[in-house]
Structure formats: structure tokens, C-alpha cells
DNA sequence: GAGTGGTCTAGACCACGAC
DNA sequence: TCGTGGTCTAGACCACTCT
């Protein structure tokens, strides 16, 4: 077949458009996280393109983290990140290095309040909207290690208000998915250095003005919306992170 | 053509083998850093494979950072990283954020000594081999900001011994290439938190025990050998780094 | 216009996973 | 054995860059 039809199209390549179209279908919930999407041959047929073209489109979505390929089984919608990844910034004493340890979680306080200007902007809320704020202490071997402040936009996370926090899981992201239908798909962490105030120090069983690392996280759902703002503080002497260039 | 010949081959895919073969030719210096390699059609012909296959091979090397494609111009051997990237860990006052500023460099001391066991292992040297150690102070707007200890394996960097350090450039990696033929292709940085000792504090015009961030870097050449060990210290309050997950 | 990488096709076969 | 993604082919046309 000749290729002449291509040039009438606006800006993108064909596989780029296909990727956008498939992404939209995933966002609409046509296939739930963890489910298989149709086989490549079927997709190619239904879109009327060659196999290689649909494969390029899928590759874009795999790169983007929306899809995962499994040879011999199929192509699956990503389930979302587990959230335990905060541990990649810290190495605490008496904890195996490579292990995927999850600190025990305890909610110290919950609070409803109006969103700040910055939060309105991040969550794309209108002024005066409400948010749910959590204070959370995470411990390893009964030793407090991380102190977190978590802010969630309120229409979306309404199911968590007046819920029994003692029954919450150690990992919040899977719980977001179960109770609120929110799948965390991407996070961005900004690291800086600070010192603990008196209250924070007491919670972490350290002295006031103790050096700490501050992790400011934005978490995004599968549609790319920011749905969580989190501030994490941990002992600076436990900080250890590795970054590669090129 | 039938595909029957493929299965007689050992373990890899054809494009995987091609990538290895091309990588080897690059390492042998057949094309210098910054030069073009032959066009895809030529490579496909000379290796007797389809265009798509050679393109997959090249894609692997592009992903690996060894090659760079430029539409309409050709495929080029990577020139190497510039080394200014240490600034991605720090934000100093009075310096534009996004700008690619390069701190001014001054070598405080050079020293020849025997390699430690750890250095022998990293550099793949035999015991008793020598290394060149540099102490280096980097400044922005005449204000000291970073203090570095740099260790280089000695047969390789012999050209730097007894060289006039005042004539050295602010960026070391391009100089490694010019004077020693060493192209830095990849770096791995390990971040942790520490405090300055008296000497370090004096150099950086800070007080002793001032909190600092410690960056321990391994730099690798195009063949994947570790050719530089570097320890960088900077004011922890200037530390700012962003990391993404998924 | 000539040369380069980028996109696309239509079809074949290979390797993995589950039944 | 069947269905899945992974590899490979041979050829076409498109889009960018330089002269």
C-alpha cells in the first residue's frame, strides 16, 4: 500500500497518535490496572496499521510506565508504584541493605483544612477547596525513622475522612487504589537538607536541631494529575542515595 | 530469505551481537569521539542484515550513551560528559538556577602515592601501583563552594604529573581527553551526609563541624573502566536534588 | 539534489507461557 | 498445541541537513 495518506495528518507520527489514543482508552478505564490489553496483532488489525507500527506505539507507553510487556503472556496495564520507595533515600542501622523493607506506619493525626494557594495550584483545585492532612510516623524494628506530612485533595480522597486510621495499611498507595480508586503512577522527589524542630525531634527520638534530610514528594496518578503532596523528614546521617549520569 | 540460520547461533539476538561488534569497533578507536559512523544502509549492507536489524543494534548503543543520532546528519560517537554536572546537586546563592554555570577551579595540592586496596580494586591495578591525588577548590563569584579530592590511576594519567596546575582548565574531563586520551562516558554518584573537619571548613570558609553533603563519584571511560575516584564536599544547606520514579 | 536518519508496511519465523 | 510478544526481512516513502 502506498504511504500517501500520511502527509495529510497534522503534526505527529502515526505511532505517536496511536500511543495517545491507547493512553486515552487506558485512562478511561477500558482496561483496569493489572489487566491485559488486546494482543498486538488484534490492535494492529483494529487500527488498520502494520504490526511494527502498533509495537512502536506500545513501546512509547512502556517507556512511559503505563504498560508492561510480558513475553508469551501479553501486554498489561501497570499496577502502580508501591510507595515503599522512600527507603531508597535512607539506610537505617540493622536493616538489610538490598531488602525491600517496609517501615511500620502509624498515623499521629488527621486534619481537615482549606488548601493553600500552592496546594490549589498543584492539585488544580479552586480557591477555598479543602484538603486532608495527615501526620505519619514510620518505624523500623519499633524505632522511629521517618516523619511525614501528607496532603490529599478532598473530593477525591473523601473515603479516607473519618476512617479508622489504626486499620490503615503500612503502604498508603495500594490503599489509595482500593478505597479511592486512585492509582499512583509516578512520583517526583525533591531532596534538601534541614534541621528538626522541637516537635519533630521528639517524634523521631532525636535532639532538636538535629540535621535531617527533607524529601518533598509530588505523586501523580495515571492521568498525570498531582494527587498527593508529601513531606518526609529523616535523620541526615542515615541518608544514602546513588545517582547515575549517562 | 528464510530465517533458519539464526538458530545455530549461541545465545543472543542478531542485533545484540551487532551492537557488541559495533561497540568493539568504537572502543578500538575506529571512529573517534565526535565522528560520524557509516550510514545505516551501508552498515546493513556490510553486515548482510536488514535495515531494521542494524537500527535496533544502533538503538542499543544510543541507549547506552555510546552513540547519538542526528536526523539528516548521521550517527555520531558520543563526545563524553562535560563534568559540570556536579552542580546538579547544589544550588548556590546568587547563581541562576537553570544556568549551566561552571565554578572556577583551583588545584590546592597534588601528590603521588601508592594506591589503597580499594583503589587497586576500582582501577583494576596490581598492588603497589601508584595514583595521582589532587586537592581542588571550586568557587562561584570568588566564593568557595566545593572541595574535592580526586584520585587518578597513574600509568594512564602520567601526562598530568609535573604539569603546571595553574594552566589547567575549570573542567577536568575535557582536559583528560586532550592530554591523556581518556573520554569520560558515565559517572555514578553516591550521596551522603557528613560534617566538615577543621581543614575542610577553613577551605570552604565555613565553621568546623558545619553540615556538608558528601558526593562520592566513580567516573568510567568509554570502555567501562573506572578511571577516576572523586570525593566532593559542599554546604548541606545549598544541597538540592530532584529524582523521579517511573 | 543527494545523503542521512525516521516512519511504515506485509509478511515470516522464533521463543516463551499456559493449557 | 495455541496464543503471546520478540526478532527479522526487503522494500517504500518521509523529513531533515547540507551544498
Coordinates of C-alpha atoms (C1' of nucleotides) in Angstrom, one line a residue:
Chain A
X1 CA 0.0 0.0 0.0
X2 CA 1.2 3.5 -0.7
X3 CA 2.0 5.9 2.1
X4 CA 0.4 9.0 0.6
X5 CA -2.3 9.2 3.2
X6 CA 0.2 10.0 5.9
X7 CA 1.1 13.5 4.9
X8 CA -2.5 14.8 5.3
X9 CA -2.3 14.2 9.0
X10 CA -1.5 17.2 11.3
X11 CA 1.7 17.1 13.4
X12 CA 2.6 13.7 14.7
X13 CA 3.8 10.3 13.5
X14 CA 1.2 7.6 13.2
X15 CA 2.6 5.6 16.2
X16 CA 2.6 8.7 18.3
X17 CA -1.1 9.2 17.6
X18 CA -1.8 5.6 18.3
X19 CA 0.0 5.9 21.6
X20 CA -2.1 8.8 22.6
X21 CA -5.3 7.0 21.6
X22 CA -4.4 3.9 23.5
X23 CA -3.3 6.0 26.5
X24 CA -6.7 7.7 26.5
X25 CA -8.5 4.3 26.4
X26 CA -6.4 3.2 29.4
X27 CA -7.2 6.4 31.3
X28 CA -10.9 5.9 30.6
X29 CA -10.6 2.7 32.4
X30 CA -11.3 0.4 29.5
X31 CA -8.6 -1.9 30.9
X32 CA -8.1 -1.8 34.7
X33 CA -4.5 -1.7 36.2
X34 CA -3.1 -5.2 36.1
X35 CA -5.2 -6.3 33.2
X36 CA -4.1 -7.4 29.8
X37 CA -4.8 -5.3 26.7
X38 CA -5.6 -7.0 23.4
X39 CA -2.8 -8.7 21.5
X40 CA -0.6 -6.7 19.2
X41 CA -1.9 -8.4 16.1
X42 CA -5.5 -7.6 17.1
X43 CA -4.7 -4.0 17.8
X44 CA -2.9 -3.7 14.5
X45 CA -5.9 -5.1 12.7
X46 CA -8.4 -2.9 14.5
X47 CA -6.4 0.2 13.9
X48 CA -5.6 -0.8 10.3
X49 CA -1.8 -0.4 10.7
X50 CA 1.2 -2.7 10.4
X51 CA 2.4 -4.7 13.4
X52 CA 5.6 -2.7 13.7
X53 CA 3.6 0.5 14.0
X54 CA 1.5 -0.7 16.8
X55 CA 4.6 -2.1 18.5
X56 CA 6.3 1.4 18.3
X57 CA 3.2 2.9 19.9
X58 CA 3.2 0.3 22.7
X59 CA 6.9 0.9 23.3
X60 CA 6.2 4.6 24.0
X61 CA 3.7 3.6 26.6
X62 CA 6.0 1.0 28.1
X63 CA 8.7 3.7 28.3
X64 CA 6.2 6.0 30.0
X65 CA 5.5 3.3 32.6
X66 CA 1.8 2.9 31.6
X67 CA 2.2 -0.5 30.1
X68 CA 4.4 -3.6 30.8
X69 CA 5.2 -6.3 28.3
X70 CA 5.5 -10.0 29.3
X71 CA 6.8 -12.3 26.7
X72 CA 4.4 -15.1 26.0
X73 CA 1.7 -13.7 28.2
X74 CA 0.6 -10.3 26.9
X75 CA 0.8 -6.5 27.5
X76 CA -0.5 -5.3 30.8
X77 CA -1.6 -2.0 32.3
X78 CA 0.8 -1.0 35.1
X79 CA -0.4 -1.6 38.6
X80 CA 1.2 1.5 40.1
X81 CA 4.2 2.0 42.4
X82 CA 4.1 0.6 45.8
X83 CA 5.3 3.6 47.7
X84 CA 8.0 1.8 49.7
X85 CA 10.5 3.6 47.5
X86 CA 11.1 6.2 50.2
X87 CA 13.6 3.8 51.5
X88 CA 15.9 4.3 48.6
X89 CA 17.0 7.5 50.2
X90 CA 17.8 6.1 53.6
X91 CA 19.9 3.3 55.0
X92 CA 19.0 2.6 58.7
X93 CA 21.1 0.6 61.1
X94 CA 20.3 -3.1 61.5
X95 CA 18.3 -3.2 58.2
X96 CA 19.5 -5.4 55.3
X97 CA 20.6 -3.1 52.5
X98 CA 19.1 -4.6 49.4
X99 CA 16.0 -5.8 51.1
X100 CA 12.6 -4.2 50.2
X101 CA 11.8 -3.5 53.8
X102 CA 8.6 -1.5 54.6
X103 CA 8.6 0.6 57.7
X104 CA 5.6 0.2 60.1
X105 CA 3.2 3.1 59.8
X106 CA 1.3 5.0 62.4
X107 CA -1.0 7.9 61.8
X108 CA -0.4 10.5 64.5
X109 CA -3.1 13.0 63.5
X110 CA -5.6 13.8 60.7
X111 CA -6.9 17.3 60.0
X112 CA -9.3 18.9 57.5
X113 CA -8.4 22.4 56.4
X114 CA -8.5 24.8 53.5
X115 CA -6.0 24.3 50.7
X116 CA -3.1 26.8 50.5
X117 CA -2.6 28.7 47.3
X118 CA 0.3 26.4 46.4
X119 CA -1.8 23.3 47.0
X120 CA -4.7 24.7 45.0
X121 CA -2.3 25.1 42.1
X122 CA -0.7 21.7 42.4
X123 CA -4.0 19.8 42.8
X124 CA -5.8 22.1 40.3
X125 CA -8.4 23.0 42.8
X126 CA -10.4 26.2 43.1
X127 CA -9.7 28.5 45.9
X128 CA -11.3 27.6 49.2
X129 CA -11.3 23.9 48.4
X130 CA -10.5 21.5 51.3
X131 CA -7.7 19.1 51.8
X132 CA -7.0 16.2 54.2
X133 CA -3.7 16.5 56.1
X134 CA -2.0 13.5 57.8
X135 CA 0.8 13.3 60.2
X136 CA 2.5 9.9 59.9
X137 CA 5.4 8.3 61.8
X138 CA 7.2 5.3 60.2
X139 CA 9.3 2.9 62.2
X140 CA 11.7 0.0 61.6
X141 CA 12.1 -2.5 64.4
X142 CA 10.0 -0.3 66.7
X143 CA 12.5 2.6 66.2
X144 CA 11.0 5.7 64.6
X145 CA 12.9 6.6 61.4
X146 CA 10.7 8.8 59.1
X147 CA 8.2 11.6 59.9
X148 CA 5.8 12.5 57.2
X149 CA 3.2 15.2 56.5
X150 CA 0.8 14.1 53.7
X151 CA -1.7 16.4 52.0
X152 CA -4.6 14.9 49.9
X153 CA -7.1 16.8 47.8
X154 CA -10.6 16.3 49.2
X155 CA -13.2 15.5 46.8
X156 CA -11.0 12.7 45.6
X157 CA -9.9 11.2 49.0
X158 CA -13.3 11.7 50.8
X159 CA -13.4 8.0 51.6
X160 CA -10.5 8.4 54.0
X161 CA -12.1 11.1 56.1
X162 CA -13.5 9.7 59.4
X163 CA -12.0 6.4 58.6
X164 CA -10.2 4.4 61.4
X165 CA -6.6 5.2 60.8
X166 CA -5.5 2.3 63.1
X167 CA -6.8 -0.1 60.4
X168 CA -4.7 1.5 57.7
X169 CA -2.0 -0.4 55.9
X170 CA 1.7 0.3 56.2
X171 CA 1.7 1.3 52.5
X172 CA -0.7 4.1 51.5
X173 CA -0.6 3.8 47.8
X174 CA -2.3 0.4 47.5
X175 CA -4.9 1.8 50.0
X176 CA -5.5 4.8 47.8
X177 CA -6.3 2.5 45.0
X178 CA -8.6 0.2 47.0
X179 CA -10.6 2.9 48.8
X180 CA -10.4 5.9 46.4
X181 CA -9.7 4.4 43.0
X182 CA -6.5 6.4 42.8
X183 CA -3.5 4.7 41.1
X184 CA -0.2 6.3 41.8
X185 CA 1.8 6.1 38.7
X186 CA 4.8 8.4 39.0
X187 CA 6.5 10.3 41.8
X188 CA 8.9 13.2 41.9
X189 CA 11.1 13.7 44.9
X190 CA 13.0 16.9 45.7
X191 CA 15.8 16.4 48.3
X192 CA 17.2 19.1 50.5
X193 CA 18.8 19.4 53.9
X194 CA 17.3 20.9 57.1
X195 CA 17.2 20.6 60.8
X196 CA 14.5 19.2 63.1
X197 CA 12.3 21.5 65.2
X198 CA 11.5 20.5 68.8
X199 CA 8.3 18.6 67.9
X200 CA 9.7 16.8 65.0
X201 CA 12.8 15.8 67.0
X202 CA 10.7 14.4 69.8
X203 CA 8.7 12.2 67.4
X204 CA 11.9 10.8 65.9
X205 CA 13.6 10.4 69.3
X206 CA 16.4 12.8 68.2
X207 CA 17.6 16.1 69.7
X208 CA 16.3 19.4 68.5
X209 CA 18.2 21.0 65.6
X210 CA 19.4 17.5 64.6
X211 CA 20.4 17.5 60.9
X212 CA 17.7 15.9 58.7
X213 CA 17.1 15.3 55.1
X214 CA 13.9 16.7 53.7
X215 CA 12.1 14.9 50.9
X216 CA 9.3 16.8 49.2
X217 CA 7.3 14.5 47.0
X218 CA 4.7 15.1 44.4
X219 CA 2.8 11.9 43.4
X220 CA 0.9 11.7 40.1
X221 CA -1.9 9.3 39.1
X222 CA -2.2 7.5 35.8
X223 CA -3.7 10.6 34.1
X224 CA -0.8 12.7 35.2
X225 CA -2.6 14.7 37.8
X226 CA -0.9 15.6 41.1
X227 CA -2.9 13.8 43.8
X228 CA -0.6 13.8 46.8
X229 CA 1.9 16.2 48.4
X230 CA 4.2 14.6 50.9
X231 CA 7.0 16.0 53.1
X232 CA 9.3 13.4 54.7
X233 CA 12.0 14.0 57.3
X234 CA 14.7 11.5 58.2
X235 CA 18.0 11.5 60.1
X236 CA 20.6 13.0 57.7
X237 CA 23.2 10.5 59.0
X238 CA 21.1 7.7 57.6
X239 CA 20.9 9.4 54.2
X240 CA 22.4 7.5 51.3
X241 CA 21.5 7.8 47.6
X242 CA 23.0 6.9 44.3
X243 CA 22.6 8.7 41.0
X244 CA 23.9 7.9 37.6
X245 CA 24.7 10.2 34.7
X246 CA 24.5 8.9 31.1
Chain B
X1 CA 15.2 -15.2 2.8
X2 CA 14.4 -17.9 5.4
X3 CA 15.4 -17.4 9.0
X4 CA 16.8 -20.9 9.5
X5 CA 20.4 -19.8 10.0
X6 CA 19.5 -17.9 13.2
X7 CA 19.0 -20.8 15.5
X8 CA 22.5 -22.1 15.1
X9 CA 23.9 -19.1 16.8
X10 CA 24.7 -19.2 20.6
X11 CA 22.8 -17.1 23.0
X12 CA 22.0 -13.6 21.7
X13 CA 19.7 -12.0 19.2
X14 CA 21.3 -10.8 15.9
X15 CA 21.0 -7.1 16.7
X16 CA 22.5 -7.8 20.2
X17 CA 25.6 -9.3 18.5
X18 CA 25.8 -6.5 16.0
X19 CA 25.7 -4.0 18.9
X20 CA 28.6 -5.8 20.6
X21 CA 30.5 -5.9 17.4
X22 CA 30.0 -2.2 16.7
X23 CA 30.8 -1.3 20.3
X24 CA 34.1 -3.1 20.0
X25 CA 35.0 -1.2 16.8
X26 CA 34.2 2.1 18.6
X27 CA 36.3 1.0 21.6
X28 CA 39.2 0.1 19.2
X29 CA 39.1 3.8 18.1
X30 CA 38.0 3.1 14.5
X31 CA 35.8 6.2 14.9
X32 CA 37.0 8.9 17.3
X33 CA 34.6 10.6 19.8
X34 CA 32.5 13.2 17.9
X35 CA 33.0 11.5 14.5
X36 CA 30.2 10.0 12.3
X37 CA 30.0 6.3 11.7
X38 CA 28.9 4.9 8.4
X39 CA 25.2 5.3 7.3
X40 CA 22.7 2.7 8.4
X41 CA 22.2 1.5 4.9
X42 CA 25.9 0.9 4.5
X43 CA 26.2 -0.9 7.8
X44 CA 23.2 -3.1 6.9
X45 CA 24.8 -4.0 3.6
X46 CA 28.3 -4.7 5.0
X47 CA 26.9 -6.9 7.8
X48 CA 24.4 -8.5 5.4
X49 CA 21.3 -7.8 7.5
X50 CA 18.1 -5.8 7.1
X51 CA 17.9 -2.1 7.8
X52 CA 15.6 -2.6 10.8
X53 CA 18.1 -5.0 12.4
X54 CA 21.0 -2.6 12.3
X55 CA 18.7 0.1 13.6
X56 CA 17.9 -2.0 16.6
X57 CA 21.6 -2.5 17.2
X58 CA 22.3 1.2 17.0
X59 CA 19.4 1.9 19.3
X60 CA 21.0 -0.2 22.0
X61 CA 24.2 1.8 21.7
X62 CA 22.3 5.1 21.7
X63 CA 20.5 4.0 24.9
X64 CA 23.9 3.1 26.4
X65 CA 25.2 6.5 25.6
X66 CA 27.9 5.4 23.2
X67 CA 26.2 6.8 20.1
X68 CA 24.0 9.8 19.3
X69 CA 21.7 10.0 16.3
X70 CA 21.2 13.3 14.4
X71 CA 18.4 13.3 11.9
X72 CA 19.6 14.2 8.4
X73 CA 23.3 14.3 9.5
X74 CA 24.3 10.9 10.7
X75 CA 25.1 8.8 13.8
X76 CA 28.0 10.0 15.9
X77 CA 30.2 8.6 18.6
X78 CA 29.5 10.4 21.9
X79 CA 32.0 13.0 22.9
X80 CA 31.7 12.3 26.6
X81 CA 30.2 14.2 29.6
X82 CA 31.5 17.7 30.5
X83 CA 31.8 17.1 34.2
X84 CA 30.0 20.4 35.1
X85 CA 27.2 18.1 36.3
X86 CA 28.3 18.3 39.9
X87 CA 26.2 21.4 40.0
X88 CA 23.0 19.4 39.7
X89 CA 23.4 18.6 43.4
X90 CA 23.8 22.1 44.6
X91 CA 22.1 25.5 44.3
X92 CA 24.3 28.3 45.5
X93 CA 23.1 31.8 46.3
X94 CA 23.3 34.4 43.6
X95 CA 23.6 31.8 40.8
X96 CA 20.9 31.5 38.2
X97 CA 19.1 28.2 38.7
X98 CA 18.8 26.7 35.3
X99 CA 22.1 28.1 34.0
X100 CA 24.9 25.7 33.2
X101 CA 27.4 27.6 35.4
X102 CA 30.9 26.2 35.8
X103 CA 32.7 27.0 39.0
X104 CA 36.2 28.3 38.8
X105 CA 38.7 25.6 39.7
X106 CA 42.0 25.9 41.7
X107 CA 44.3 23.0 42.4
X108 CA 45.5 23.3 46.0
X109 CA 47.8 20.3 46.0
X110 CA 49.0 17.3 44.0
X111 CA 50.6 14.2 45.4
X112 CA 51.9 10.9 44.2
X113 CA 51.3 7.9 46.4
X114 CA 50.6 4.2 46.4
X115 CA 47.1 3.1 45.6
X116 CA 45.0 1.8 48.5
X117 CA 43.4 -1.7 48.3
X118 CA 40.1 -0.2 47.4
X119 CA 41.6 2.0 44.7
X120 CA 43.5 -1.0 43.2
X121 CA 40.2 -2.9 43.0
X122 CA 38.3 0.0 41.4
X123 CA 41.0 0.8 38.9
X124 CA 42.0 -2.8 38.3
X125 CA 45.6 -2.1 39.3
X126 CA 48.1 -4.5 40.8
X127 CA 49.1 -3.9 44.4
X128 CA 51.8 -1.3 44.8
X129 CA 50.7 0.7 41.8
X130 CA 50.8 4.5 42.1
X131 CA 48.0 7.1 41.8
X132 CA 47.9 10.8 41.5
X133 CA 45.9 12.6 44.1
X134 CA 44.6 16.1 43.7
X135 CA 43.0 18.6 46.1
X136 CA 40.8 21.0 44.3
X137 CA 38.7 24.0 45.4
X138 CA 35.9 25.2 43.2
X139 CA 34.4 28.7 43.5
X140 CA 31.5 30.7 42.2
X141 CA 31.9 34.5 42.1
X142 CA 35.1 34.1 44.1
X143 CA 33.2 32.4 46.9
X144 CA 34.5 28.8 47.6
X145 CA 31.7 26.3 47.2
X146 CA 33.0 22.8 46.6
X147 CA 36.0 21.0 47.9
X148 CA 37.2 17.9 46.0
X149 CA 39.7 15.1 46.4
X150 CA 40.4 13.4 43.1
X151 CA 42.3 10.2 42.6
X152 CA 43.6 9.1 39.2
X153 CA 45.4 5.8 38.2
X154 CA 48.9 6.5 37.2
X155 CA 50.1 4.8 34.1
X156 CA 47.0 6.3 32.4
X157 CA 47.3 9.9 33.7
X158 CA 51.1 10.2 33.6
X159 CA 50.8 13.3 31.4
X160 CA 49.4 15.3 34.3
X161 CA 52.3 14.6 36.7
X162 CA 54.6 17.6 37.0
X163 CA 52.3 19.6 34.8
X164 CA 51.6 23.2 35.7
X165 CA 48.2 23.1 37.5
X166 CA 47.7 26.8 37.2
X167 CA 47.2 26.3 33.5
X168 CA 44.6 23.7 34.0
X169 CA 41.0 24.3 32.8
X170 CA 38.0 24.7 35.0
X171 CA 36.6 21.4 33.6
X172 CA 38.9 18.4 34.1
X173 CA 37.1 15.9 31.8
X174 CA 37.8 17.7 28.5
X175 CA 41.4 18.0 29.7
X176 CA 41.6 14.3 30.5
X177 CA 40.6 13.7 26.8
X178 CA 43.1 16.2 25.4
X179 CA 46.2 15.3 27.4
X180 CA 45.6 11.7 28.3
X181 CA 43.1 10.4 25.6
X182 CA 40.7 9.4 28.3
X183 CA 37.0 10.0 27.5
X184 CA 34.6 10.1 30.5
X185 CA 31.4 8.4 29.4
X186 CA 29.5 7.6 32.5
X187 CA 29.6 8.7 36.2
X188 CA 28.0 7.3 39.3
X189 CA 27.5 9.5 42.3
X190 CA 26.8 8.3 45.8
X191 CA 25.3 10.9 48.1
X192 CA 25.5 11.0 51.9
X193 CA 25.7 13.5 54.7
X194 CA 28.7 14.4 56.8
X195 CA 30.3 17.3 58.7
X196 CA 33.4 19.3 57.8
X197 CA 36.6 18.8 59.7
X198 CA 38.7 21.8 60.6
X199 CA 40.8 21.9 57.4
X200 CA 37.9 21.4 55.1
X201 CA 35.9 24.1 56.9
X202 CA 38.7 26.6 56.5
X203 CA 39.0 25.9 52.8
X204 CA 35.3 26.4 52.3
X205 CA 35.1 29.4 54.7
X206 CA 32.7 27.7 56.9
X207 CA 32.9 26.7 60.6
X208 CA 34.2 23.3 61.7
X209 CA 31.6 20.6 62.1
X210 CA 29.4 22.5 59.6
X211 CA 27.0 20.1 57.9
X212 CA 28.0 19.1 54.4
X213 CA 26.9 16.8 51.6
X214 CA 29.4 14.2 50.5
X215 CA 29.4 13.1 46.9
X216 CA 31.5 10.1 46.1
X217 CA 31.9 9.7 42.4
X218 CA 33.2 6.9 40.2
X219 CA 33.8 8.0 36.6
X220 CA 34.0 5.5 33.8
X221 CA 35.6 5.7 30.3
X222 CA 34.0 4.6 27.1
X223 CA 35.2 1.0 27.6
X224 CA 33.5 0.9 31.0
X225 CA 36.7 1.1 33.1
X226 CA 36.7 3.2 36.3
X227 CA 39.3 5.9 35.7
X228 CA 38.6 8.5 38.4
X229 CA 37.5 8.4 42.0
X230 CA 36.3 11.8 43.3
X231 CA 35.1 13.0 46.7
X232 CA 33.2 16.3 46.7
X233 CA 32.1 18.2 49.8
X234 CA 29.6 21.1 49.7
X235 CA 27.5 23.1 52.2
X236 CA 24.5 20.9 53.1
X237 CA 22.3 24.0 53.1
X238 CA 23.0 24.5 49.4
X239 CA 22.0 20.9 48.6
X240 CA 19.0 20.5 46.3
X241 CA 18.4 17.5 44.1
X242 CA 15.4 16.1 42.3
X243 CA 14.7 12.4 41.5
X244 CA 11.9 10.8 39.5
X245 CA 10.4 7.3 39.9
X246 CA 8.7 5.6 37.0
Chain C
dG1 C1' 19.6 17.2 -5.4
dA2 C1' 22.0 13.9 -2.7
dG3 C1' 22.5 11.8 1.7
dT4 C1' 21.1 10.9 6.3
dG5 C1' 18.1 9.1 9.9
dG6 C1' 12.8 8.3 10.8
dT7 C1' 8.4 6.1 9.7
dC8 C1' 5.7 2.4 7.8
dT9 C1' 4.3 -1.9 5.5
dA10 C1' 3.2 -7.1 5.0
dG11 C1' 4.7 -11.0 5.9
dA12 C1' 7.7 -14.7 8.1
dC13 C1' 9.7 -17.2 11.8
dC14 C1' 11.4 -17.7 16.9
dA15 C1' 10.9 -18.1 22.0
dC16 C1' 8.2 -18.0 25.9
dG17 C1' 3.9 -19.4 28.8
dA18 C1' -0.2 -21.7 29.7
dC19 C1' -3.3 -25.4 28.9
Chain D
dT1 C1' -0.8 -27.1 20.8
dC2 C1' -2.0 -22.5 20.8
dG3 C1' -1.6 -17.6 21.7
dT4 C1' 1.6 -14.1 23.1
dG5 C1' 5.4 -10.9 22.5
dG6 C1' 10.3 -10.7 20.1
dT7 C1' 13.1 -10.9 16.0
dC8 C1' 14.0 -10.2 11.1
dT9 C1' 13.3 -9.1 6.2
dA10 C1' 13.1 -6.3 1.8
dG11 C1' 11.4 -2.6 0.3
dA12 C1' 8.9 2.0 0.2
dC13 C1' 8.4 6.8 1.3
dC14 C1' 9.0 11.0 4.6
dA15 C1' 11.7 14.7 6.9
dC16 C1' 15.8 16.8 7.9
dT17 C1' 20.6 18.8 6.6
dC18 C1' 24.0 20.4 3.7
dT19 C1' 25.8 22.0 -0.7

